[in-house]
Amino acid sequence: MSSPVSNNADILILTAGFGEGHNSAASNLHRALEPHATTLCVDPCALGAPFLNNRIRSFYRGITTHAPWLWRKIYLSTEKQDFSKDRLPMMRQPENKLRELINHHRPKVIVSTYPLYPYFLKRILQHGEASDSHRIPVITVVTDSIEINAAWRKAPTDYWLVTDQRTREALTRQGLPETQIIETGFPVHPHFAELTPVTADDDLNPFRILYFPTPKKPHVRRVSRELLEATDHHTTLTIVLGRNMKKLYSRAREIKVAYPGRVTIKGWSKKVPELLNQHHLVVGKAGGATVHESLAAACPMLIHHLVPGQEEGNLELLRHLHGGHLADTPGALSSHLREMLADNASAWRSMKRNLARNARPSAAHTAANFILSQLRKHEENQEDKH
């Protein structure tokens, strides 16, 4: 992510670190836009209130991992929140930082991957030094699917960019103007468009499983054993620990020793697009980034952890496409895996073909093209007025 610099920016992308989807969408859009326009990607929460932001992020990760039932209550409570009137005290500094960024960089288009920023923007662009910029187009990139929270739906924005047709239809049914909902797909890394996924007629020897564990320590061993013991020795497992490397490595190492030659451990990897395209199955949580990256690689998915609320829509999308299952109880992973691989893996091959028909590896470019079209319109309007 870029740090603020002194020059003006054509496009200002706003993100937040609450879950991986916002940052992933923002950074991928930045990659797709940067060759065509001066683009700046910033996190007003991290810049405006770094200490508080880190505390809230830790709380969010902890509650969604260890107390999802409590997160459901918090999530549902936001349906009644009027973000256009209620200014959360904790968001005052991020809003002030955003005002400062707009005054300094004078963007021509603003793109937000976090639902609260459009409410800030409405206040900022109507008052103060930035008020002369009130005609700046605001584009909101919705990082969830189908189950869309009120914070997204009620956002004061010019356009909503959404992940799929069902999400577009759901928002239209809830009263959003159809012409303002643009179906682009989730902006995955542009590199996905250059890769070739494993095909549905692959010999599956070995059958390669890619596993993204949650920070829950006992789950790494249980999930890994269940996956490896559900099938024969022709199945291999790649465990990507990411930020959980220190916390989970010793337990993942136990699995590697117990199943020699079948387990690979990776820390933080920049090659997730390659990994997803090289593997036959991904096992992970139902976050927007993970689910849509799996879709982009046409890689069937088993969900081992579901955060109530926004992730339920991502699971629903997977099920609608016949490309994945929920497997968050003991025995469910092995049951689904055996079913997928039975009869020469006919179920897996069917899932693979379904996802291949619906994959959107170029979604970042699709979204970028729309954003650039709004930039051109804005520039033309400004020229006409002069």
mmCIF file of C-alpha atoms in Angstrom:
data_model
loop_
_atom_site.group_PDB
_atom_site.id
_atom_site.type_symbol
_atom_site.label_atom_id
_atom_site.label_comp_id
_atom_site.label_asym_id
_atom_site.label_seq_id
_atom_site.Cartn_x
_atom_site.Cartn_y
_atom_site.Cartn_z
ATOM 1 C CA MET A 1 0.000 0.000 0.000
ATOM 2 C CA SER A 2 1.292 3.451 -0.879
ATOM 3 C CA SER A 3 2.204 6.081 1.668
ATOM 4 C CA PRO A 4 0.797 9.584 1.220
ATOM 5 C CA VAL A 5 2.950 11.748 -1.046
ATOM 6 C CA SER A 6 2.825 15.435 -1.845
ATOM 7 C CA ASN A 7 1.565 15.296 -5.433
ATOM 8 C CA ASN A 8 -2.055 15.230 -6.562
ATOM 9 C CA ALA A 9 -3.764 11.927 -7.298
ATOM 10 C CA ASP A 10 -6.287 11.240 -10.046
ATOM 11 C CA ILE A 11 -7.784 8.368 -8.067
ATOM 12 C CA LEU A 12 -7.827 7.959 -4.277
ATOM 13 C CA ILE A 13 -8.489 4.391 -3.065
ATOM 14 C CA LEU A 14 -9.613 3.995 0.560
ATOM 15 C CA THR A 15 -9.221 0.771 2.514
ATOM 16 C CA ALA A 16 -9.338 -0.563 6.084
ATOM 17 C CA GLY A 17 -7.722 -3.503 7.853
ATOM 18 C CA PHE A 18 -10.827 -5.136 9.309
ATOM 19 C CA GLY A 19 -10.686 -8.472 7.493
ATOM 20 C CA GLU A 20 -8.609 -9.238 4.420
ATOM 21 C CA GLY A 21 -11.224 -8.401 1.788
ATOM 22 C CA HIS A 22 -10.990 -4.599 2.001
ATOM 23 C CA ASN A 23 -7.191 -4.484 1.708
ATOM 24 C CA SER A 24 -7.081 -7.166 -0.966
ATOM 25 C CA ALA A 25 -9.638 -5.406 -3.169
ATOM 26 C CA ALA A 26 -7.934 -2.033 -2.693
ATOM 27 C CA SER A 27 -4.398 -3.217 -3.443
ATOM 28 C CA ASN A 28 -5.532 -5.188 -6.507
ATOM 29 C CA LEU A 29 -7.422 -2.195 -7.880
ATOM 30 C CA HIS A 30 -4.326 -0.089 -7.270
ATOM 31 C CA ARG A 31 -2.266 -2.556 -9.338
ATOM 32 C CA ALA A 32 -4.795 -2.483 -12.181
ATOM 33 C CA LEU A 33 -5.198 1.313 -12.172
ATOM 34 C CA GLU A 34 -1.622 2.452 -11.605
ATOM 35 C CA PRO A 35 -0.442 2.035 -15.233
ATOM 36 C CA HIS A 36 -3.294 4.261 -16.437
ATOM 37 C CA ALA A 37 -3.739 7.004 -13.814
ATOM 38 C CA THR A 38 -2.005 8.526 -10.803
ATOM 39 C CA THR A 39 -3.431 6.386 -8.025
ATOM 40 C CA LEU A 40 -2.999 6.525 -4.259
ATOM 41 C CA CYS A 41 -4.145 3.778 -1.871
ATOM 42 C CA VAL A 42 -4.516 4.730 1.807
ATOM 43 C CA ASP A 43 -6.035 3.495 5.066
ATOM 44 C CA PRO A 44 -7.480 6.534 6.904
ATOM 45 C CA CYS A 45 -8.124 4.433 10.027
ATOM 46 C CA ALA A 46 -4.481 3.333 10.248
ATOM 47 C CA LEU A 47 -3.191 6.827 9.435
ATOM 48 C CA GLY A 48 -5.627 8.756 11.630
ATOM 49 C CA ALA A 49 -5.686 6.580 14.748
ATOM 50 C CA PRO A 50 -2.943 3.926 14.489
ATOM 51 C CA PHE A 51 -3.054 2.719 18.106
ATOM 52 C CA LEU A 52 -6.841 2.453 18.262
ATOM 53 C CA ASN A 53 -6.940 0.912 14.784
ATOM 54 C CA ASN A 54 -4.563 -1.873 15.823
ATOM 55 C CA ARG A 55 -6.598 -2.571 18.957
ATOM 56 C CA ILE A 56 -9.862 -2.759 17.014
ATOM 57 C CA ARG A 57 -8.289 -4.997 14.367
ATOM 58 C CA SER A 58 -7.031 -7.386 17.064
ATOM 59 C CA PHE A 59 -10.480 -7.391 18.670
ATOM 60 C CA TYR A 60 -12.117 -8.082 15.299
ATOM 61 C CA ARG A 61 -9.789 -11.000 14.533
ATOM 62 C CA GLY A 62 -10.247 -12.433 18.011
ATOM 63 C CA ILE A 63 -14.015 -12.230 18.092
ATOM 64 C CA THR A 64 -14.553 -13.573 14.571
ATOM 65 C CA THR A 65 -12.192 -16.482 15.290
ATOM 66 C CA HIS A 66 -13.134 -17.419 18.852
ATOM 67 C CA ALA A 67 -16.633 -15.957 19.438
ATOM 68 C CA PRO A 68 -18.476 -15.830 16.097
ATOM 69 C CA TRP A 69 -21.824 -15.897 17.940
ATOM 70 C CA LEU A 70 -20.969 -12.530 19.507
ATOM 71 C CA TRP A 71 -19.901 -11.137 16.141
ATOM 72 C CA ARG A 72 -23.309 -12.114 14.739
ATOM 73 C CA LYS A 73 -24.989 -9.893 17.363
ATOM 74 C CA ILE A 74 -22.696 -6.976 16.562
ATOM 75 C CA TYR A 75 -23.205 -7.480 12.831
ATOM 76 C CA LEU A 76 -26.998 -7.569 13.102
ATOM 77 C CA SER A 77 -27.038 -4.483 15.338
ATOM 78 C CA THR A 78 -25.497 -2.404 12.537
ATOM 79 C CA GLU A 79 -28.662 -2.913 10.478
ATOM 80 C CA LYS A 80 -30.342 -0.318 12.712
ATOM 81 C CA GLN A 81 -27.416 2.108 12.769
ATOM 82 C CA ASP A 82 -27.781 5.377 10.871
ATOM 83 C CA PHE A 83 -24.196 6.053 9.827
ATOM 84 C CA SER A 84 -25.202 9.253 8.051
ATOM 85 C CA LYS A 85 -26.116 10.845 11.405
ATOM 86 C CA ASP A 86 -24.255 8.857 14.037
ATOM 87 C CA ARG A 87 -20.586 9.759 14.167
ATOM 88 C CA LEU A 88 -18.761 7.026 16.033
ATOM 89 C CA PRO A 89 -16.259 8.665 18.432
ATOM 90 C CA MET A 90 -13.578 6.167 17.406
ATOM 91 C CA MET A 91 -13.952 7.267 13.776
ATOM 92 C CA ARG A 92 -13.472 10.995 14.356
ATOM 93 C CA GLN A 93 -9.718 10.927 13.790
ATOM 94 C CA PRO A 94 -9.928 8.735 10.649
ATOM 95 C CA GLU A 95 -12.548 11.129 9.239
ATOM 96 C CA ASN A 96 -10.298 14.102 9.953
ATOM 97 C CA LYS A 97 -7.379 12.299 8.303
ATOM 98 C CA LEU A 98 -9.513 11.583 5.241
ATOM 99 C CA ARG A 99 -10.445 15.267 5.004
ATOM 100 C CA GLU A 100 -6.750 16.134 5.164
ATOM 101 C CA LEU A 101 -5.908 13.610 2.426
ATOM 102 C CA ILE A 102 -8.587 14.974 0.099
ATOM 103 C CA ASN A 103 -7.522 18.577 0.650
ATOM 104 C CA HIS A 104 -3.902 17.636 0.002
ATOM 105 C CA HIS A 105 -4.220 15.293 -2.993
ATOM 106 C CA ARG A 106 -7.304 16.740 -4.719
ATOM 107 C CA PRO A 107 -8.478 13.442 -6.255
ATOM 108 C CA LYS A 108 -10.796 13.386 -9.253
ATOM 109 C CA VAL A 109 -12.375 10.034 -8.308
ATOM 110 C CA ILE A 110 -12.601 8.371 -4.885
ATOM 111 C CA VAL A 111 -12.951 4.588 -4.546
ATOM 112 C CA SER A 112 -13.826 3.017 -1.185
ATOM 113 C CA THR A 113 -13.526 -0.685 -0.314
ATOM 114 C CA TYR A 114 -14.791 -0.069 3.246
ATOM 115 C CA PRO A 115 -18.484 0.768 3.838
ATOM 116 C CA LEU A 116 -18.125 3.628 6.344
ATOM 117 C CA TYR A 117 -15.951 5.960 4.284
ATOM 118 C CA PRO A 118 -18.737 7.156 1.930
ATOM 119 C CA TYR A 119 -20.541 8.578 4.983
ATOM 120 C CA PHE A 120 -17.365 10.479 5.906
ATOM 121 C CA LEU A 121 -17.044 11.675 2.325
ATOM 122 C CA LYS A 122 -20.553 13.083 2.232
ATOM 123 C CA ARG A 123 -19.791 15.283 5.242
ATOM 124 C CA ILE A 124 -16.307 16.203 4.012
ATOM 125 C CA LEU A 125 -17.338 17.116 0.473
ATOM 126 C CA GLN A 126 -20.226 19.274 1.661
ATOM 127 C CA HIS A 127 -18.302 21.357 4.163
ATOM 128 C CA GLY A 128 -14.979 23.042 4.677
ATOM 129 C CA GLU A 129 -12.022 23.393 2.358
ATOM 130 C CA ALA A 130 -12.993 20.319 0.337
ATOM 131 C CA SER A 131 -16.509 21.575 -0.406
ATOM 132 C CA ASP A 132 -15.474 22.835 -3.844
ATOM 133 C CA SER A 133 -14.786 19.189 -4.726
ATOM 134 C CA HIS A 134 -18.369 18.053 -4.096
ATOM 135 C CA ARG A 135 -18.702 16.759 -7.642
ATOM 136 C CA ILE A 136 -16.015 14.117 -7.127
ATOM 137 C CA PRO A 137 -17.483 10.721 -8.105
ATOM 138 C CA VAL A 138 -17.534 8.256 -5.200
ATOM 139 C CA ILE A 139 -17.406 4.554 -6.105
ATOM 140 C CA THR A 140 -17.975 1.893 -3.440
ATOM 141 C CA VAL A 141 -16.498 -1.568 -3.987
ATOM 142 C CA VAL A 142 -18.647 -4.082 -2.093
ATOM 143 C CA THR A 143 -16.361 -6.880 -0.924
ATOM 144 C CA ASP A 144 -19.126 -9.250 0.253
ATOM 145 C CA SER A 145 -21.609 -11.292 -1.760
ATOM 146 C CA ILE A 146 -25.409 -11.675 -1.579
ATOM 147 C CA GLU A 147 -25.656 -11.007 2.195
ATOM 148 C CA ILE A 148 -24.928 -7.269 2.118
ATOM 149 C CA ASN A 149 -24.943 -5.266 5.352
ATOM 150 C CA ALA A 150 -26.922 -2.023 5.674
ATOM 151 C CA ALA A 151 -23.692 -0.026 5.957
ATOM 152 C CA TRP A 152 -22.966 -0.944 2.316
ATOM 153 C CA ARG A 153 -26.551 -0.606 1.086
ATOM 154 C CA LYS A 154 -27.205 2.835 2.583
ATOM 155 C CA ALA A 155 -23.840 4.321 1.667
ATOM 156 C CA PRO A 156 -24.088 7.745 -0.055
ATOM 157 C CA THR A 157 -22.229 6.745 -3.201
ATOM 158 C CA ASP A 158 -22.522 7.218 -6.952
ATOM 159 C CA TYR A 159 -21.932 3.552 -7.773
ATOM 160 C CA TRP A 160 -21.666 0.178 -6.089
ATOM 161 C CA LEU A 161 -19.309 -2.318 -7.751
ATOM 162 C CA VAL A 162 -20.462 -5.835 -6.858
ATOM 163 C CA THR A 163 -19.078 -9.328 -7.152
ATOM 164 C CA ASP A 164 -21.801 -11.186 -9.060
ATOM 165 C CA GLN A 165 -25.261 -11.150 -10.603
ATOM 166 C CA ARG A 166 -27.038 -12.534 -7.515
ATOM 167 C CA THR A 167 -25.606 -9.751 -5.357
ATOM 168 C CA ARG A 168 -26.725 -7.183 -7.920
ATOM 169 C CA GLU A 169 -30.230 -8.658 -7.908
ATOM 170 C CA ALA A 170 -30.330 -8.718 -4.090
ATOM 171 C CA LEU A 171 -29.400 -5.030 -3.883
ATOM 172 C CA THR A 172 -31.912 -4.105 -6.579
ATOM 173 C CA ARG A 173 -34.676 -5.905 -4.652
ATOM 174 C CA GLN A 174 -33.762 -3.828 -1.609
ATOM 175 C CA GLY A 175 -34.362 -0.611 -3.506
ATOM 176 C CA LEU A 176 -30.952 0.430 -4.803
ATOM 177 C CA PRO A 177 -31.036 2.021 -8.284
ATOM 178 C CA GLU A 178 -30.266 -0.672 -10.837
ATOM 179 C CA THR A 179 -28.215 1.687 -13.018
ATOM 180 C CA GLN A 180 -25.856 2.418 -10.118
ATOM 181 C CA ILE A 181 -25.028 -1.224 -9.361
ATOM 182 C CA ILE A 182 -22.200 -2.402 -11.593
ATOM 183 C CA GLU A 183 -21.308 -6.097 -11.722
ATOM 184 C CA THR A 184 -17.527 -6.329 -12.074
ATOM 185 C CA GLY A 185 -16.552 -9.332 -9.961
ATOM 186 C CA PHE A 186 -14.326 -9.147 -6.880
ATOM 187 C CA PRO A 187 -11.049 -7.441 -7.857
ATOM 188 C CA VAL A 188 -8.581 -10.288 -7.397
ATOM 189 C CA HIS A 189 -4.886 -9.869 -8.188
ATOM 190 C CA PRO A 190 -4.486 -9.021 -11.905
ATOM 191 C CA HIS A 191 -1.963 -11.874 -12.170
ATOM 192 C CA PHE A 192 -4.860 -14.373 -12.013
ATOM 193 C CA ALA A 193 -5.722 -13.405 -15.599
ATOM 194 C CA GLU A 194 -2.294 -14.614 -16.763
ATOM 195 C CA LEU A 195 -2.448 -18.049 -15.109
ATOM 196 C CA THR A 196 -3.873 -21.366 -16.283
ATOM 197 C CA PRO A 197 -5.773 -23.386 -13.654
ATOM 198 C CA VAL A 198 -5.635 -27.143 -13.259
ATOM 199 C CA THR A 199 -8.167 -28.629 -15.687
ATOM 200 C CA ALA A 200 -11.198 -30.743 -14.832
ATOM 201 C CA ASP A 201 -9.690 -33.770 -16.606
ATOM 202 C CA ASP A 202 -6.450 -33.719 -14.593
ATOM 203 C CA ASP A 203 -5.205 -37.149 -13.457
ATOM 204 C CA LEU A 204 -5.191 -35.948 -9.800
ATOM 205 C CA ASN A 205 -1.980 -37.782 -9.040
ATOM 206 C CA PRO A 206 -1.356 -36.422 -6.514
ATOM 207 C CA PHE A 207 -4.547 -34.671 -5.417
ATOM 208 C CA ARG A 208 -3.217 -31.375 -4.066
ATOM 209 C CA ILE A 209 -5.042 -29.609 -1.205
ATOM 210 C CA LEU A 210 -4.275 -26.017 -0.209
ATOM 211 C CA TYR A 211 -5.130 -25.249 3.432
ATOM 212 C CA PHE A 212 -5.422 -21.788 5.036
ATOM 213 C CA PRO A 213 -5.854 -22.347 8.813
ATOM 214 C CA THR A 214 -7.416 -19.924 11.297
ATOM 215 C CA PRO A 215 -5.403 -18.924 14.405
ATOM 216 C CA LYS A 216 -7.168 -21.624 16.470
ATOM 217 C CA LYS A 217 -4.258 -23.836 17.534
ATOM 218 C CA PRO A 218 -6.021 -27.219 17.878
ATOM 219 C CA HIS A 219 -7.667 -26.905 14.477
ATOM 220 C CA VAL A 220 -4.442 -27.116 12.461
ATOM 221 C CA ARG A 221 -3.728 -30.680 13.531
ATOM 222 C CA ARG A 222 -7.349 -31.846 13.482
ATOM 223 C CA VAL A 223 -8.123 -30.422 10.044
ATOM 224 C CA SER A 224 -4.806 -31.580 8.546
ATOM 225 C CA ARG A 225 -5.183 -35.133 9.859
ATOM 226 C CA GLU A 226 -8.770 -35.333 8.682
ATOM 227 C CA LEU A 227 -7.811 -34.266 5.164
ATOM 228 C CA LEU A 228 -4.796 -36.573 4.914
ATOM 229 C CA GLU A 229 -6.487 -39.622 6.417
ATOM 230 C CA ALA A 230 -9.680 -39.278 4.380
ATOM 231 C CA THR A 231 -7.818 -40.351 1.263
ATOM 232 C CA ASP A 232 -4.852 -42.473 0.272
ATOM 233 C CA HIS A 233 -1.196 -41.471 0.045
ATOM 234 C CA HIS A 234 -1.770 -39.812 -3.338
ATOM 235 C CA THR A 235 -3.147 -36.731 -1.534
ATOM 236 C CA THR A 236 -0.749 -33.940 -0.550
ATOM 237 C CA LEU A 237 -1.353 -30.929 1.681
ATOM 238 C CA THR A 238 0.101 -27.410 1.481
ATOM 239 C CA ILE A 239 -0.443 -25.448 4.714
ATOM 240 C CA VAL A 240 -0.173 -21.661 4.330
ATOM 241 C CA LEU A 241 0.276 -20.173 7.805
ATOM 242 C CA GLY A 242 0.590 -16.497 6.843
ATOM 243 C CA ARG A 243 0.551 -14.191 9.863
ATOM 244 C CA ASN A 244 -0.020 -17.243 12.093
ATOM 245 C CA MET A 245 3.461 -18.639 11.367
ATOM 246 C CA LYS A 246 4.842 -18.228 14.905
ATOM 247 C CA LYS A 247 1.656 -19.365 16.606
ATOM 248 C CA LEU A 248 0.955 -22.444 14.482
ATOM 249 C CA TYR A 249 4.276 -23.604 13.023
ATOM 250 C CA SER A 250 5.108 -26.204 15.711
ATOM 251 C CA ARG A 251 1.723 -27.888 15.272
ATOM 252 C CA ALA A 252 1.956 -27.811 11.486
ATOM 253 C CA ARG A 253 5.471 -29.263 11.795
ATOM 254 C CA GLU A 254 4.047 -32.201 13.780
ATOM 255 C CA ILE A 255 1.771 -32.983 10.840
ATOM 256 C CA LYS A 256 4.651 -32.749 8.376
ATOM 257 C CA VAL A 257 6.677 -35.239 10.428
ATOM 258 C CA ALA A 258 3.711 -37.591 10.888
ATOM 259 C CA TYR A 259 2.976 -37.715 7.142
ATOM 260 C CA PRO A 260 6.413 -37.720 5.478
ATOM 261 C CA GLY A 261 6.540 -36.500 1.899
ATOM 262 C CA ARG A 262 2.922 -35.348 1.884
ATOM 263 C CA VAL A 263 2.969 -31.970 3.660
ATOM 264 C CA THR A 264 4.459 -28.604 2.660
ATOM 265 C CA ILE A 265 4.450 -25.637 5.056
ATOM 266 C CA LYS A 266 4.519 -22.054 3.821
ATOM 267 C CA GLY A 267 4.590 -18.815 5.786
ATOM 268 C CA TRP A 268 3.464 -15.549 4.229
ATOM 269 C CA SER A 269 3.274 -16.139 0.481
ATOM 270 C CA LYS A 270 3.048 -13.635 -2.361
ATOM 271 C CA LYS A 271 2.245 -16.488 -4.737
ATOM 272 C CA VAL A 272 -1.340 -17.192 -3.678
ATOM 273 C CA PRO A 273 -2.607 -16.853 -7.286
ATOM 274 C CA GLU A 274 -0.111 -19.511 -8.413
ATOM 275 C CA LEU A 275 -0.913 -21.771 -5.457
ATOM 276 C CA LEU A 276 -4.651 -21.640 -6.101
ATOM 277 C CA ASN A 277 -4.181 -22.402 -9.783
ATOM 278 C CA GLN A 278 -1.832 -25.319 -9.026
ATOM 279 C CA HIS A 279 -4.001 -27.029 -6.390
ATOM 280 C CA HIS A 280 -7.144 -29.100 -6.803
ATOM 281 C CA LEU A 281 -8.967 -28.016 -3.635
ATOM 282 C CA VAL A 282 -8.737 -25.130 -1.180
ATOM 283 C CA VAL A 283 -9.755 -25.419 2.469
ATOM 284 C CA GLY A 284 -10.226 -22.124 4.293
ATOM 285 C CA LYS A 285 -12.614 -19.619 5.825
ATOM 286 C CA ALA A 286 -15.352 -17.935 3.828
ATOM 287 C CA GLY A 287 -13.787 -14.464 3.646
ATOM 288 C CA GLY A 288 -14.509 -12.434 0.532
ATOM 289 C CA ALA A 289 -10.915 -12.404 -0.710
ATOM 290 C CA THR A 290 -10.327 -16.150 -0.207
ATOM 291 C CA VAL A 291 -13.627 -17.233 -1.758
ATOM 292 C CA HIS A 292 -13.289 -15.000 -4.810
ATOM 293 C CA GLU A 293 -9.630 -15.873 -5.344
ATOM 294 C CA SER A 294 -10.693 -19.531 -5.321
ATOM 295 C CA LEU A 295 -13.405 -18.720 -7.859
ATOM 296 C CA ALA A 296 -10.896 -16.864 -10.034
ATOM 297 C CA ALA A 297 -8.733 -19.999 -10.107
ATOM 298 C CA ALA A 298 -11.797 -22.247 -10.556
ATOM 299 C CA CYS A 299 -10.605 -24.148 -7.479
ATOM 300 C CA PRO A 300 -13.356 -25.974 -5.518
ATOM 301 C CA MET A 301 -13.526 -25.008 -1.856
ATOM 302 C CA LEU A 302 -14.416 -26.482 1.515
ATOM 303 C CA ILE A 303 -15.214 -23.928 4.239
ATOM 304 C CA HIS A 304 -13.838 -24.986 7.642
ATOM 305 C CA HIS A 305 -14.727 -21.733 9.472
ATOM 306 C CA LEU A 306 -17.680 -19.429 8.833
ATOM 307 C CA VAL A 307 -18.034 -15.948 10.340
ATOM 308 C CA PRO A 308 -21.773 -15.218 10.712
ATOM 309 C CA GLY A 309 -23.094 -12.292 8.731
ATOM 310 C CA GLN A 310 -21.060 -11.212 5.733
ATOM 311 C CA GLU A 311 -19.386 -14.598 5.135
ATOM 312 C CA GLU A 312 -22.730 -16.396 4.896
ATOM 313 C CA GLY A 313 -23.320 -14.684 1.577
ATOM 314 C CA ASN A 314 -19.941 -15.837 0.273
ATOM 315 C CA LEU A 315 -20.842 -19.420 1.187
ATOM 316 C CA GLU A 316 -24.238 -19.019 -0.478
ATOM 317 C CA LEU A 317 -22.518 -17.892 -3.672
ATOM 318 C CA LEU A 318 -20.222 -20.940 -3.627
ATOM 319 C CA ARG A 319 -23.202 -23.233 -3.139
ATOM 320 C CA HIS A 320 -25.177 -21.495 -5.884
ATOM 321 C CA LEU A 321 -22.302 -22.108 -8.293
ATOM 322 C CA HIS A 322 -22.003 -25.734 -7.084
ATOM 323 C CA GLY A 323 -18.361 -25.065 -6.302
ATOM 324 C CA GLY A 324 -18.037 -25.594 -2.565
ATOM 325 C CA HIS A 325 -19.452 -26.813 0.747
ATOM 326 C CA LEU A 326 -19.527 -25.864 4.414
ATOM 327 C CA ALA A 327 -17.481 -28.372 6.433
ATOM 328 C CA ASP A 328 -17.078 -26.782 9.859
ATOM 329 C CA THR A 329 -17.853 -29.792 12.065
ATOM 330 C CA PRO A 330 -15.630 -32.803 12.874
ATOM 331 C CA GLY A 331 -15.906 -35.393 10.130
ATOM 332 C CA ALA A 332 -17.481 -33.047 7.580
ATOM 333 C CA LEU A 333 -14.217 -32.372 5.732
ATOM 334 C CA SER A 334 -13.388 -36.046 5.267
ATOM 335 C CA SER A 335 -16.972 -36.852 4.286
ATOM 336 C CA HIS A 336 -17.076 -34.161 1.597
ATOM 337 C CA LEU A 337 -13.594 -35.044 0.366
ATOM 338 C CA ARG A 338 -14.397 -38.739 -0.060
ATOM 339 C CA GLU A 339 -17.620 -37.825 -1.845
ATOM 340 C CA MET A 340 -15.770 -35.471 -4.203
ATOM 341 C CA LEU A 341 -13.165 -38.095 -5.103
ATOM 342 C CA ALA A 342 -15.498 -41.077 -5.483
ATOM 343 C CA ASP A 343 -16.167 -42.572 -8.928
ATOM 344 C CA ASN A 344 -12.979 -41.175 -10.501
ATOM 345 C CA ALA A 345 -13.594 -37.812 -8.795
ATOM 346 C CA SER A 346 -16.763 -37.172 -10.802
ATOM 347 C CA ALA A 347 -18.148 -34.727 -8.208
ATOM 348 C CA TRP A 348 -14.861 -32.795 -8.051
ATOM 349 C CA ARG A 349 -14.684 -32.617 -11.861
ATOM 350 C CA SER A 350 -18.249 -31.294 -11.998
ATOM 351 C CA MET A 351 -17.453 -28.619 -9.375
ATOM 352 C CA LYS A 352 -14.335 -27.651 -11.306
ATOM 353 C CA ARG A 353 -16.287 -27.173 -14.543
ATOM 354 C CA ASN A 354 -18.988 -25.163 -12.771
ATOM 355 C CA LEU A 355 -16.414 -22.766 -11.346
ATOM 356 C CA ALA A 356 -14.522 -22.494 -14.632
ATOM 357 C CA ARG A 357 -17.724 -21.264 -16.305
ATOM 358 C CA ASN A 358 -18.130 -18.543 -13.680
ATOM 359 C CA ALA A 359 -14.498 -17.582 -12.979
ATOM 360 C CA ARG A 360 -13.562 -13.900 -13.198
ATOM 361 C CA PRO A 361 -9.776 -13.735 -13.110
ATOM 362 C CA SER A 362 -9.842 -10.336 -14.871
ATOM 363 C CA ALA A 363 -12.231 -8.668 -12.413
ATOM 364 C CA ALA A 364 -9.653 -6.094 -11.250
ATOM 365 C CA HIS A 365 -9.238 -4.916 -14.849
ATOM 366 C CA THR A 366 -13.023 -4.847 -15.342
ATOM 367 C CA ALA A 367 -13.477 -2.691 -12.235
ATOM 368 C CA ALA A 368 -10.493 -0.517 -13.173
ATOM 369 C CA ASN A 369 -11.945 0.134 -16.632
ATOM 370 C CA PHE A 370 -15.194 1.329 -15.092
ATOM 371 C CA ILE A 371 -13.357 3.585 -12.626
ATOM 372 C CA LEU A 372 -11.251 5.019 -15.462
ATOM 373 C CA SER A 373 -14.419 5.734 -17.456
ATOM 374 C CA GLN A 374 -15.699 7.797 -14.519
ATOM 375 C CA LEU A 375 -12.359 9.593 -14.327
ATOM 376 C CA ARG A 376 -12.611 10.531 -18.022
ATOM 377 C CA LYS A 377 -16.185 11.772 -17.578
ATOM 378 C CA HIS A 378 -15.151 13.889 -14.608
ATOM 379 C CA GLU A 379 -12.241 15.408 -16.545
ATOM 380 C CA GLU A 380 -14.484 16.147 -19.545
ATOM 381 C CA ASN A 381 -17.048 17.840 -17.296
ATOM 382 C CA GLN A 382 -14.349 19.968 -15.709
ATOM 383 C CA GLU A 383 -13.047 21.003 -19.150
ATOM 384 C CA ASP A 384 -16.538 21.968 -20.312
ATOM 385 C CA LYS A 385 -16.924 24.276 -17.328
ATOM 386 C CA HIS A 386 -13.686 26.052 -18.151
#
